[in-house]
Amino acid sequence: MLLLFCASLSAQNLTGTVTTQAGQALENVNIYNLNNGKHTHTNANGSFVLSSVAVSDSIAFSRLGFATQHLVVNKRNGINISLAEASTSLDQVLLTSEVNSLSSVVAVDLKLNPVKSSQEILRKVPGLFIGQHAGGGKAEQIFLRGFDVDHGTDVAISVDGMPVNMVSHAHGQGYADLHFVIPETIDNIDFGKGAYYADKGNFNTAGYVDLRLKESLDASSLSLEAGQFNTSRLTGMFSLIDEQNHSAYLASEMYLTDGPFESPQDFNRINVLGKYTYTDANKDKITLTASHFQSKWDASGQIPQRAVDQGLISRFGAIDDTEGGQTSRSNLTLQHLKNLEHNAVLKTNAYLSKYDFELYSNFTFFLEDPINGDQIKQKEERFIAGLQSTYERKHIALGETRLDYQAGVGFRYDNIDDVSLSHTLNRQTVLEPLALGDVDELNAFAFLNTEFKTGKFTFNPAVRLDYFKFDYYNKLTETYDNQSESKVAFSPKFNTVFAPSQNWQLFLKTGIGFHSNDTRVVVANGGEEILPAAYSADLGTIIKPMPRLALNATLWTLFLDQEFVYVGDAGIVEPSGKTRRMGVEAGARYQLNDWLYVFADANYTHARSTEEADGEDNIPLAPKFTSAGGLSVDNLSGFSGSLGYRWLGDRAANEDNSIVAEGYFVTDFNLNYTIENWTLGVIVENLLDTSWNETQFATESRLFNEPAPVEEIHFTPGTPFYLRGKITYRF
């Protein structure tokens, strides 16, 4: 009797594979039963199992960038579907009970309007704003969900699974420099907000961003860009192998600019990346990626508002124009995908990185040293090794419920030599070493992510366990001083998603995340309270009232535990206290026709410290209101382009809101025309030539010969009207 029952269940399954027309397996194809609402996705080798399928049911196969295909079932086993490439369209996105559907919806933005510079990459995430304040070579300052993330403290950033955030960094914890990514190599930007994802660990509090790079190129290309401020950029994309089982390409970039500042930035950046992929007859896959990046620049830094008001300098002038730095990063990653029995795959990702960093800054000018000035140097040399291996199995039948799960283990090891802070003069003379030491930091982890799909619900309980080992050797002490601490973080998650139809999704997400503190904080604080937890919840919906219209709205809250922060600019430890953030997010995307697409996102956040009195509980620089949007044109008689805006509202620059960081509204524009193998383009940043401040801080400083220090806004001016031309040849 039991065998007959199991056989009848098996007979109701629809099984098969989905490939491109070239025969390559397609992962994450959405397979939806239009008769009963059951759905599934293909795994890494393109295979799928769809339960509760009857003969004559109508099944839809959809994936972004491919024409949706429908199948009327006449057999249930060995179905082979081939999808044809098509122009990206919102009607290719179905809203099933997947945990992170918004990332799939927003992927349309990237496909229709690709990023044109490394600064644009993170801006593709709705609600995420960035600011540059050190000459273009330093990692951007990040703002998301009421967080001034600094350079990455509360957003986990990775590229093809390799972490970008730097632990115990010379400049700041979580420092995430994405300038080693060549924009033309990006295939997709996967993101999630909140701490709800078991495979994302350290720094995943406000959210995560994972860039996925292309496995192959459609064509080789050469591109030259030139414009104002002595700017030029040369990019080469070369397809070396393009066969069914092998693919390889080489990408390179050289970027030069002086910027709009009176003291030329003399900025230069070189990027080289090579990627090789081999797929065998069993659809097992090996991908090897190697890249090298190096950059050098001068900077005008952050200038005080009073110096501009008094006519001492212009908005693009400098108090100390000897700021700047240099950095490099070399990466080697190996990804292996092994197909196993029972619709299971084993994914392994290993990486090595060699990283160097040197930065000269002067935030307070002559406050501490009225003779030589307050310039500082931050420097480090780093080696990173890591591995993550994940066993993934889908389509396990538990009666009417289907179980998918992923179980993973891994580690990351950082060896940081001579991480230092020094008082310097004119970027040449070391006046006083302030901090110097070696850091060794190990993070070992394991996670289990399960998804129970029953009817139109998905229940997603998950858990993650992280172990940290911190070691610091202080080289400025006369005797041997090696300190060591260890800590464990336990991070449970539980998400519920309900999809009444293929055009409507509701979700409730809950989870605990964390970010680690700098090793120097850990040992200074005796290992206590050094993995502050973030408790977060999201309640929201995504709806498509029309095939080419998508709307989303979310209410969310996040509570962050006590933490101790190592201030790399001063070499001191400061407690920051507990904080609570609550917010609302809304977005809309509408594809009016095949060539015109519009979108907008808006976010409001109330962020406060919970341990301070009313009126003194503002979180400095926490954004309250942000919005971004625009329209894009794609393939209109050879023309394509976009017009976009970024809007950041006023916000408190200090705890009592007595100093305000002014907001801005900036528009950007680009237009391209393609004829045969040639594309001619124009890029304009700040189309309306708005005077705006890209980054702002409430800082106490003293100018030369000033009798007393002054606390006020110090800022880096935003780019003025900035015109560039671009020509691309494909072959």
XYZ file of C-alpha atoms in Angstrom:
731
model
C 0.000 0.000 0.000
C 2.807 2.435 0.959
C 4.717 1.640 -2.225
C 1.615 2.290 -4.326
C 1.059 5.604 -2.533
C 4.662 6.710 -3.136
C 4.440 5.636 -6.752
C 1.312 7.724 -7.257
C 3.050 10.777 -5.790
C 6.039 10.241 -8.069
C 3.762 9.946 -11.063
C 2.460 13.452 -10.369
C 5.922 15.004 -10.678
C 7.082 16.767 -13.816
C 10.846 16.344 -14.283
C 13.285 17.633 -16.873
C 15.979 20.160 -17.722
C 16.089 23.689 -19.090
C 18.918 24.944 -21.293
C 19.781 27.793 -23.609
C 19.467 27.203 -27.331
C 23.226 26.577 -27.301
C 22.711 23.713 -24.843
C 24.042 25.407 -21.688
C 22.243 24.615 -18.444
C 20.097 27.442 -17.053
C 19.934 27.866 -13.289
C 17.045 29.569 -11.432
C 14.514 29.249 -14.237
C 11.077 29.838 -12.712
C 8.706 26.966 -13.479
C 5.092 27.751 -12.636
C 1.950 25.618 -12.928
C -0.712 28.025 -14.170
C -3.476 25.618 -13.116
C -2.705 25.131 -9.418
C 0.013 27.683 -8.555
C 2.706 25.108 -7.762
C 6.187 26.263 -8.712
C 9.857 25.379 -8.584
C 13.239 26.471 -9.933
C 15.968 24.719 -11.855
C 19.135 23.872 -9.944
C 22.715 24.553 -11.014
C 22.651 21.911 -13.780
C 19.292 23.057 -15.164
C 17.284 20.175 -13.681
C 13.890 20.543 -12.032
C 11.109 18.590 -10.341
C 7.615 20.110 -10.231
C 5.075 18.340 -8.033
C 1.307 17.914 -8.429
C 1.212 18.110 -12.213
C -1.685 16.647 -14.157
C -1.873 15.852 -17.837
C -3.028 18.947 -19.786
C -1.755 21.378 -17.098
C -0.181 24.513 -18.529
C 3.384 25.197 -17.322
C 5.276 28.485 -17.741
C 9.102 28.579 -17.946
C 10.533 32.071 -17.376
C 13.910 33.662 -16.696
C 15.089 37.225 -17.060
C 16.609 37.818 -20.481
C 14.820 34.877 -22.096
C 11.477 34.538 -23.844
C 8.880 32.891 -21.587
C 7.828 29.484 -22.878
C 4.582 27.607 -22.158
C 4.107 23.850 -22.169
C 0.899 21.826 -22.067
C 1.771 18.599 -20.267
C 1.343 15.349 -22.162
C 4.153 13.471 -20.425
C 5.807 13.966 -17.065
C 9.354 12.642 -17.368
C 12.371 13.735 -19.388
C 11.030 17.147 -20.424
C 13.703 19.176 -22.209
C 13.015 22.887 -22.584
C 15.198 25.266 -24.567
C 14.749 29.003 -23.912
C 15.602 31.607 -26.506
C 17.332 34.841 -25.515
C 15.092 37.903 -25.663
C 15.109 41.550 -24.647
C 14.814 41.970 -20.884
C 11.265 42.656 -19.771
C 9.366 42.855 -16.490
C 6.832 40.315 -17.733
C 9.614 37.701 -17.528
C 9.542 38.016 -13.711
C 7.048 35.854 -11.784
C 6.333 36.437 -8.090
C 6.436 33.045 -6.435
C 7.028 32.300 -2.765
C 10.783 32.817 -2.984
C 12.515 34.472 -0.046
C 14.376 37.148 -2.029
C 12.178 38.004 -5.008
C 12.886 41.752 -4.918
C 16.451 41.124 -6.087
C 15.035 39.387 -9.186
C 12.664 42.282 -9.905
C 15.384 44.925 -9.546
C 17.690 42.895 -11.818
C 15.674 44.395 -14.694
C 17.227 47.799 -13.828
C 20.742 46.466 -14.373
C 19.936 44.646 -17.607
C 18.291 47.708 -19.154
C 20.816 50.221 -17.804
C 24.223 48.631 -17.097
C 26.665 50.313 -14.698
C 29.198 52.616 -16.341
C 31.690 53.070 -13.516
C 32.738 51.323 -10.332
C 31.045 54.113 -8.338
C 27.674 53.160 -9.852
C 27.758 49.497 -8.804
C 26.336 49.802 -5.297
C 23.830 52.469 -6.357
C 21.921 49.745 -8.199
C 20.665 48.478 -4.825
C 17.424 50.334 -3.952
C 17.944 52.620 -0.972
C 21.742 52.328 -0.968
C 23.667 55.593 -1.321
C 27.431 56.118 -1.494
C 29.826 59.038 -1.143
C 33.503 59.500 -2.010
C 35.701 61.753 0.108
C 39.318 60.906 -0.671
C 40.173 61.434 -4.313
C 38.399 58.489 -5.904
C 40.799 55.768 -4.818
C 39.435 55.176 -1.353
C 36.420 52.922 -0.747
C 33.134 54.835 -0.808
C 31.167 55.731 2.303
C 27.915 53.698 2.307
C 24.425 54.588 3.570
C 21.619 52.018 3.859
C 18.542 51.664 6.080
C 19.434 54.509 8.408
C 23.043 53.362 8.760
C 26.093 55.429 8.080
C 27.877 52.195 7.203
C 31.185 54.049 6.923
C 33.052 51.885 4.392
C 31.213 48.613 4.988
C 30.650 47.907 8.686
C 27.028 46.771 8.246
C 26.774 45.645 4.625
C 28.389 42.337 3.596
C 29.833 42.774 0.096
C 31.234 39.971 -2.071
C 32.205 39.241 -5.670
C 31.383 35.735 -6.925
C 31.268 34.668 -3.280
C 34.674 36.163 -2.382
C 34.323 38.664 0.501
C 35.292 42.269 -0.169
C 34.968 43.656 3.384
C 38.264 43.842 5.267
C 38.292 42.885 8.945
C 40.535 44.843 11.348
C 41.456 47.258 8.561
C 43.948 50.097 9.029
C 41.305 52.698 8.122
C 38.086 51.152 9.430
C 36.322 47.901 10.217
C 34.569 46.309 7.243
C 36.399 48.474 4.679
C 35.020 47.407 1.281
C 36.861 48.637 -1.822
C 35.043 47.537 -4.996
C 37.304 49.388 -7.422
C 38.925 46.111 -8.495
C 35.697 45.219 -10.333
C 35.517 46.144 -14.027
C 31.882 47.262 -14.565
C 31.607 45.599 -17.992
C 32.221 42.172 -16.397
C 29.153 42.341 -14.119
C 26.369 39.918 -15.004
C 24.065 40.435 -12.010
C 23.884 42.207 -8.652
C 22.288 39.977 -6.033
C 21.261 41.792 -2.849
C 19.152 41.429 0.240
C 18.248 43.825 3.051
C 18.215 42.811 6.696
C 19.899 39.859 8.421
C 17.770 37.048 6.996
C 20.204 34.969 4.935
C 22.055 32.045 6.519
C 24.836 31.934 3.922
C 25.709 35.585 4.660
C 27.652 36.036 7.872
C 29.920 38.809 9.108
C 28.727 42.389 8.356
C 25.265 41.246 7.184
C 23.147 43.468 9.426
C 21.640 46.180 7.199
C 22.024 43.865 4.188
C 24.346 42.218 1.680
C 25.442 42.746 -1.927
C 26.959 39.956 -4.041
C 28.209 40.794 -7.532
C 28.091 37.983 -10.075
C 30.592 38.266 -12.908
C 30.025 36.993 -16.432
C 31.206 33.486 -17.302
C 31.644 34.369 -20.960
C 31.392 37.306 -23.348
C 28.919 37.717 -26.181
C 31.664 39.452 -28.163
C 35.072 41.043 -27.776
C 35.218 44.821 -27.525
C 37.464 47.850 -27.186
C 36.181 51.003 -25.551
C 37.681 54.470 -25.180
C 36.189 57.125 -22.914
C 37.409 60.709 -22.580
C 36.067 63.883 -21.021
C 36.452 66.839 -18.718
C 39.074 67.076 -15.966
C 41.673 65.232 -18.071
C 39.673 62.042 -17.803
C 40.314 59.009 -19.977
C 39.386 55.362 -19.663
C 40.425 52.491 -21.909
C 38.693 49.123 -21.592
C 39.410 45.890 -23.428
C 37.142 42.812 -23.288
C 38.553 39.820 -25.183
C 36.744 36.528 -25.697
C 39.508 33.907 -25.868
C 37.495 30.667 -25.939
C 33.801 30.287 -26.713
C 32.943 26.602 -27.011
C 30.188 24.447 -25.543
C 32.413 22.995 -22.785
C 35.050 25.734 -22.526
C 34.900 29.483 -22.198
C 37.536 32.047 -21.325
C 37.899 35.797 -21.512
C 40.281 38.572 -20.523
C 39.130 41.998 -19.319
C 41.277 45.055 -18.684
C 40.787 48.670 -17.661
C 42.957 51.774 -17.358
C 41.403 54.884 -15.830
C 43.035 58.324 -15.475
C 41.585 61.605 -14.172
C 42.523 64.809 -12.371
C 38.997 65.388 -11.073
C 37.359 68.814 -10.672
C 39.662 69.903 -7.828
C 42.123 72.791 -7.976
C 44.900 70.440 -6.877
C 44.859 67.699 -9.554
C 44.079 64.221 -8.226
C 46.543 62.619 -10.630
C 44.379 59.518 -10.207
C 45.261 56.311 -12.022
C 43.811 52.812 -11.806
C 44.693 49.589 -13.628
C 42.524 46.479 -13.609
C 43.117 43.096 -15.250
C 40.866 40.040 -14.948
C 40.937 36.620 -16.588
C 38.244 33.944 -16.247
C 38.130 30.348 -17.487
C 35.205 27.915 -17.202
C 35.138 24.208 -18.048
C 31.936 22.126 -18.100
C 32.125 18.344 -18.532
C 29.589 15.877 -19.918
C 27.992 15.488 -16.467
C 27.525 19.298 -16.340
C 30.078 19.540 -13.549
C 31.776 22.910 -13.724
C 35.128 24.423 -12.755
C 35.703 28.180 -12.920
C 39.078 29.809 -12.335
C 39.335 33.591 -11.997
C 42.469 35.686 -11.534
C 42.574 39.468 -11.192
C 44.931 42.293 -10.260
C 44.137 45.886 -9.348
C 46.280 48.828 -8.366
C 45.529 52.487 -7.868
C 47.273 55.697 -6.815
C 45.884 59.182 -6.213
C 46.170 62.587 -4.559
C 43.266 64.140 -2.654
C 41.992 67.435 -1.334
C 40.143 65.745 1.528
C 37.288 67.202 3.543
C 37.292 70.979 3.799
C 35.652 73.186 6.500
C 32.650 75.248 5.504
C 34.087 78.365 7.193
C 37.144 78.320 4.928
C 34.850 78.543 1.901
C 32.557 81.163 3.497
C 35.552 83.356 4.364
C 36.943 83.104 0.835
C 40.122 81.334 1.960
C 39.522 78.540 -0.573
C 36.891 77.643 -3.154
C 34.555 74.672 -2.916
C 37.133 72.678 -4.876
C 40.142 73.933 -2.956
C 42.147 72.261 -0.190
C 43.615 72.965 3.236
C 46.088 70.068 2.921
C 46.526 68.955 -0.691
C 49.169 66.359 0.192
C 46.489 63.825 1.127
C 46.074 60.717 -1.040
C 47.199 57.124 -1.160
C 47.813 53.940 -3.047
C 46.378 50.444 -2.884
C 46.458 47.129 -4.720
C 44.678 43.782 -4.610
C 45.413 40.491 -6.375
C 42.782 37.725 -6.288
C 42.654 34.078 -7.265
C 39.352 32.199 -6.966
C 38.380 28.629 -7.804
C 34.734 27.607 -8.023
C 33.708 23.977 -8.425
C 30.203 22.644 -8.976
C 29.644 18.881 -8.694
C 26.314 17.317 -9.623
C 25.283 14.496 -7.321
C 22.389 12.058 -7.156
C 18.888 13.027 -6.033
C 18.959 16.515 -7.586
C 21.826 17.525 -5.323
C 24.855 19.671 -6.065
C 28.037 20.430 -4.147
C 29.330 23.975 -4.618
C 32.835 24.864 -3.445
C 34.405 28.299 -3.605
C 38.050 28.889 -2.602
C 39.924 32.181 -2.789
C 43.263 33.834 -2.085
C 43.942 37.578 -1.952
C 47.053 39.708 -1.541
C 46.227 43.270 -0.483
C 48.222 46.441 0.224
C 46.928 49.784 1.475
C 48.437 53.191 2.273
C 46.350 56.286 2.962
C 47.274 59.845 4.005
C 44.522 61.986 5.583
C 44.177 65.222 7.526
C 40.774 65.729 9.138
C 41.586 68.320 11.833
C 44.410 70.294 10.109
C 46.269 72.047 13.005
C 44.167 71.000 15.996
C 46.648 68.609 17.594
C 49.925 69.896 16.114
C 49.813 73.652 15.363
C 53.264 73.562 13.783
C 53.352 70.489 11.522
C 49.640 69.811 11.142
C 47.621 66.677 11.914
C 48.234 64.548 8.838
C 48.137 60.792 9.486
C 49.221 57.718 7.551
C 47.339 54.404 7.721
C 49.061 51.395 6.223
C 48.817 47.605 6.088
C 49.799 44.490 4.142
C 47.326 41.610 4.100
C 46.952 38.017 2.954
C 43.488 36.408 2.860
C 42.600 32.743 2.355
C 39.121 31.270 2.483
C 36.821 28.478 1.408
C 33.112 27.748 1.477
C 31.555 24.437 0.509
C 27.778 24.057 0.247
C 25.697 20.928 -0.255
C 22.405 21.843 -1.892
C 19.449 19.553 -2.461
C 16.070 20.457 -3.867
C 12.713 18.815 -4.530
C 12.555 16.463 -1.525
C 8.934 15.288 -1.268
C 7.379 15.239 2.219
C 3.789 14.413 1.368
C 2.292 17.588 -0.100
C 5.270 19.593 1.153
C 8.524 20.053 -0.769
C 11.815 20.577 1.031
C 14.864 22.366 -0.350
C 17.925 22.819 1.812
C 21.504 24.039 1.760
C 24.155 23.064 4.298
C 27.510 24.809 4.230
C 30.816 25.037 6.055
C 33.818 27.273 5.514
C 36.469 29.567 6.885
C 38.229 32.857 6.289
C 41.717 33.672 7.536
C 43.268 37.157 7.491
C 46.973 37.682 8.157
C 47.658 41.427 8.451
C 51.230 42.622 8.895
C 52.316 46.041 10.110
C 48.855 47.531 10.406
C 49.825 51.023 11.453
C 48.803 54.566 12.263
C 51.430 57.340 12.130
C 51.580 61.121 12.443
C 53.200 62.402 9.230
C 54.256 65.604 7.512
C 53.664 66.323 3.812
C 53.248 62.621 3.067
C 57.005 62.115 3.451
C 58.172 62.384 7.055
C 56.946 60.123 9.878
C 56.796 62.357 12.968
C 55.445 59.791 15.427
C 54.244 56.176 15.230
C 50.868 56.010 17.003
C 49.977 52.333 16.538
C 51.751 49.377 14.976
C 51.032 45.671 15.161
C 50.222 42.385 13.455
C 46.718 40.905 13.326
C 45.648 37.319 12.737
C 41.918 36.722 12.517
C 40.132 33.443 11.799
C 36.412 33.026 11.130
C 35.119 29.433 10.808
C 31.422 28.921 10.162
C 28.614 26.506 9.371
C 25.032 27.128 8.293
C 21.832 25.287 7.469
C 19.128 26.863 5.325
C 15.838 25.017 4.813
C 12.780 25.918 2.735
C 9.494 24.081 3.217
C 7.145 24.807 0.322
C 3.537 23.826 0.842
C 0.721 25.167 -1.273
C 1.359 28.867 -1.753
C 3.566 29.200 1.338
C 7.301 28.958 1.859
C 8.599 28.571 5.417
C 12.304 29.274 5.725
C 13.914 28.365 9.077
C 17.692 28.708 9.035
C 20.613 28.946 11.408
C 24.238 30.004 11.268
C 27.141 29.444 13.665
C 30.357 31.501 13.517
C 33.580 31.033 15.482
C 36.172 33.826 15.669
C 39.760 33.739 16.858
C 41.459 37.130 17.300
C 45.218 37.636 17.775
C 47.052 40.950 18.052
C 50.786 41.504 18.470
C 51.589 45.069 19.551
C 54.947 46.089 18.081
C 55.207 49.391 19.967
C 55.681 47.822 23.397
C 59.138 47.171 24.763
C 58.256 43.607 25.773
C 56.498 40.889 23.828
C 52.772 41.710 23.882
C 50.589 39.159 22.120
C 46.881 39.131 23.038
C 44.311 36.558 21.965
C 40.550 36.178 22.313
C 37.855 33.947 20.805
C 34.099 34.260 20.436
C 31.069 32.426 18.993
C 28.021 33.977 17.289
C 24.711 32.096 16.919
C 22.377 33.562 14.280
C 18.903 32.015 13.782
C 16.526 33.190 11.017
C 12.903 32.475 10.148
C 11.170 33.810 7.042
C 7.632 33.224 5.794
C 6.521 33.978 2.232
C 2.982 33.689 0.833
C 2.239 33.957 -2.898
C -1.539 34.036 -3.598
C -0.750 34.154 -7.326
C 2.138 34.500 -9.736
C 1.662 38.271 -9.515
C 1.529 38.812 -5.749
C 3.823 38.015 -2.842
C 3.629 38.806 0.871
C 6.503 38.185 3.275
C 7.478 38.336 6.928
C 11.196 38.023 7.591
C 12.932 37.784 10.957
C 16.542 37.149 11.841
C 19.621 37.864 13.899
C 22.853 38.990 12.273
C 26.084 40.530 13.500
C 29.241 42.332 12.558
C 32.579 41.623 14.144
C 34.663 44.304 15.771
C 38.276 45.125 15.022
C 40.752 42.725 16.654
C 42.303 45.670 18.509
C 38.879 46.367 20.053
C 38.403 42.717 20.952
C 41.650 42.362 22.891
C 41.307 45.805 24.487
C 37.842 44.880 25.766
C 38.809 41.404 26.973
C 36.569 39.672 24.437
C 33.362 41.069 25.949
C 30.525 42.403 23.763
C 32.644 42.279 20.637
C 30.187 40.575 18.228
C 27.220 42.972 18.471
C 24.000 41.339 17.306
C 21.411 42.926 15.015
C 17.768 41.875 15.522
C 15.679 42.697 12.476
C 12.221 42.116 10.977
C 10.606 42.951 7.619
C 6.916 42.913 6.694
C 6.202 43.625 3.060
C 4.706 42.826 -0.303
C 5.540 42.771 -4.001
C 2.716 42.932 -6.498
C 2.364 43.012 -10.282
C -1.091 44.438 -11.081
C -0.041 44.342 -14.738
C 2.535 42.097 -16.455
C 4.916 45.031 -16.907
C 4.251 46.889 -13.650
C 5.857 45.864 -10.335
C 5.253 47.566 -6.974
C 6.902 46.836 -3.639
C 6.516 48.120 -0.082
C 8.177 47.121 3.199
C 7.918 48.058 6.872
C 11.040 47.126 8.809
C 12.835 47.516 12.112
C 16.354 46.768 13.330
C 17.847 46.841 16.823
C 21.633 46.857 17.126
C 23.351 45.755 20.330
C 26.112 47.525 22.205
C 29.396 47.620 20.352
C 32.874 49.004 20.750
C 34.369 50.745 17.740
C 38.060 51.087 16.924
C 38.556 54.567 15.463
C 41.369 53.962 12.988
C 41.924 57.678 12.441
C 42.779 58.197 16.114
C 43.864 54.764 17.348
C 41.300 54.764 20.159
C 38.326 52.628 21.210
C 34.889 54.240 21.578
C 31.595 52.677 22.743
C 28.641 53.512 20.507
C 25.690 52.160 22.514
C 22.452 50.483 21.480
C 20.455 51.792 18.519
C 16.999 51.230 17.025
C 15.970 51.907 13.446
C 12.500 51.731 11.904
C 11.593 52.491 8.338
C 9.363 52.173 5.338
C 10.440 51.452 1.763
C 8.448 51.667 -1.458
C 9.308 51.121 -5.103
C 7.719 51.016 -8.537
C 8.909 49.708 -11.903
C 6.929 50.068 -15.129
C 7.866 49.019 -18.622
C 5.658 51.178 -20.818
C 6.694 49.302 -23.958
C 9.619 47.253 -25.284
C 11.954 50.242 -25.252
C 10.864 52.567 -22.401
C 11.295 51.670 -18.710
C 10.759 53.838 -15.616
C 11.452 53.169 -11.950
C 11.607 54.908 -8.574
C 12.411 53.907 -4.997
C 11.818 55.913 -1.810
C 12.922 55.187 1.758
C 12.212 56.820 5.110
C 14.050 55.825 8.308
C 13.743 56.877 11.952
C 17.095 56.081 13.596
C 17.827 56.751 17.258
C 20.182 55.793 20.055
C 18.190 54.064 22.818
C 20.489 55.060 25.665
C 20.483 58.839 25.257
C 17.968 61.503 26.280
C 15.401 62.800 23.803
C 16.928 65.467 21.610
C 20.415 64.073 22.116
C 19.730 60.657 20.617
C 20.262 61.332 16.900
C 22.642 58.980 15.105
C 25.105 61.216 13.243
C 24.759 61.093 9.436
C 22.004 58.456 9.522
C 19.948 59.164 6.375
C 16.249 59.889 6.972
C 14.865 60.179 3.448
C 16.384 58.842 0.246
C 14.991 58.319 -3.208
C 16.394 57.285 -6.578
C 14.828 56.623 -9.938
C 14.734 57.466 -13.580
C 13.871 56.231 -17.017
C 15.818 54.217 -19.542
C 15.487 53.671 -23.270
C 16.686 50.416 -24.806
C 17.062 49.537 -28.481
C 14.992 52.337 -30.020
C 16.195 52.486 -33.626
C 19.751 52.009 -32.390
C 19.437 54.441 -29.462
C 19.671 53.606 -25.784
C 20.250 55.661 -22.685
C 18.907 56.820 -19.343
C 18.028 59.837 -17.230
C 18.254 59.260 -13.475
C 18.146 61.119 -10.179
C 19.462 60.681 -6.632
C 17.791 62.471 -3.716
C 19.210 62.467 -0.199
C 17.402 64.540 2.418
C 18.854 66.684 5.193
C 20.062 64.721 8.227
C 21.613 65.278 11.634
C 25.401 65.534 11.617
C 25.677 65.287 15.413
C 23.683 63.854 18.313
C 21.598 66.941 19.151
C 20.969 67.940 15.505
C 22.584 71.346 16.085
C 24.714 70.705 12.996
C 22.863 69.572 9.874
C 24.260 67.763 6.852
C 22.443 69.270 3.881
C 20.784 66.985 1.384
C 21.030 67.043 -2.393
C 19.151 66.247 -5.593
C 21.404 65.264 -8.516
C 20.555 64.087 -12.032
C 22.682 62.024 -14.429
C 22.236 61.343 -18.136
C 23.681 59.052 -20.785
C 22.857 58.405 -24.428
C 24.206 55.763 -26.833
C 23.774 55.088 -30.517
C 24.712 51.717 -32.027
C 25.335 51.127 -35.714
C 26.646 47.734 -36.775
C 29.677 47.006 -34.536
C 30.110 50.552 -33.260
C 28.516 52.332 -30.296
C 28.912 56.058 -29.707
C 27.972 57.401 -26.292
C 27.727 60.516 -24.156
C 27.782 60.421 -20.336
C 26.863 63.434 -18.204
C 27.096 63.402 -14.423
C 25.220 66.190 -12.605
C 23.313 67.298 -15.675
C 21.897 70.424 -13.974
C 25.292 71.432 -12.500
C 23.961 71.353 -8.930
C 26.252 72.477 -6.090
C 26.110 69.567 -3.665
C 28.177 67.999 -0.934
C 28.958 64.338 -1.588
C 30.128 63.596 1.966
C 29.792 65.648 5.147
C 31.001 65.303 8.727
C 30.659 67.338 11.910
C 34.344 67.757 12.763
C 36.274 69.878 15.231
C 39.272 71.398 13.494
C 41.627 74.367 13.640
C 43.104 76.233 10.710
C 46.637 77.606 10.778
C 46.819 80.668 13.081
C 43.209 80.204 14.261
C 43.069 80.979 18.004
C 40.553 78.243 18.858
C 39.091 75.115 17.242
C 35.679 75.154 15.590
C 33.205 72.293 15.188
C 31.182 72.521 11.994
C 30.444 70.762 8.705
C 33.488 69.538 6.798
C 32.650 68.312 3.322
C 33.870 66.912 0.043
C 32.140 68.696 -2.850
C 30.120 66.628 -5.263
C 31.100 66.420 -8.916
C 29.935 69.424 -10.980
C 28.648 69.081 -14.555
C 30.887 66.327 -15.915
C 30.820 65.443 -19.623
C 32.470 62.394 -21.179
C 32.314 60.810 -24.594
C 32.652 57.095 -25.292
C 33.240 54.933 -28.351
C 33.041 51.125 -28.370
C 33.914 48.649 -31.104
C 32.739 45.010 -30.884
C 34.321 42.208 -32.825
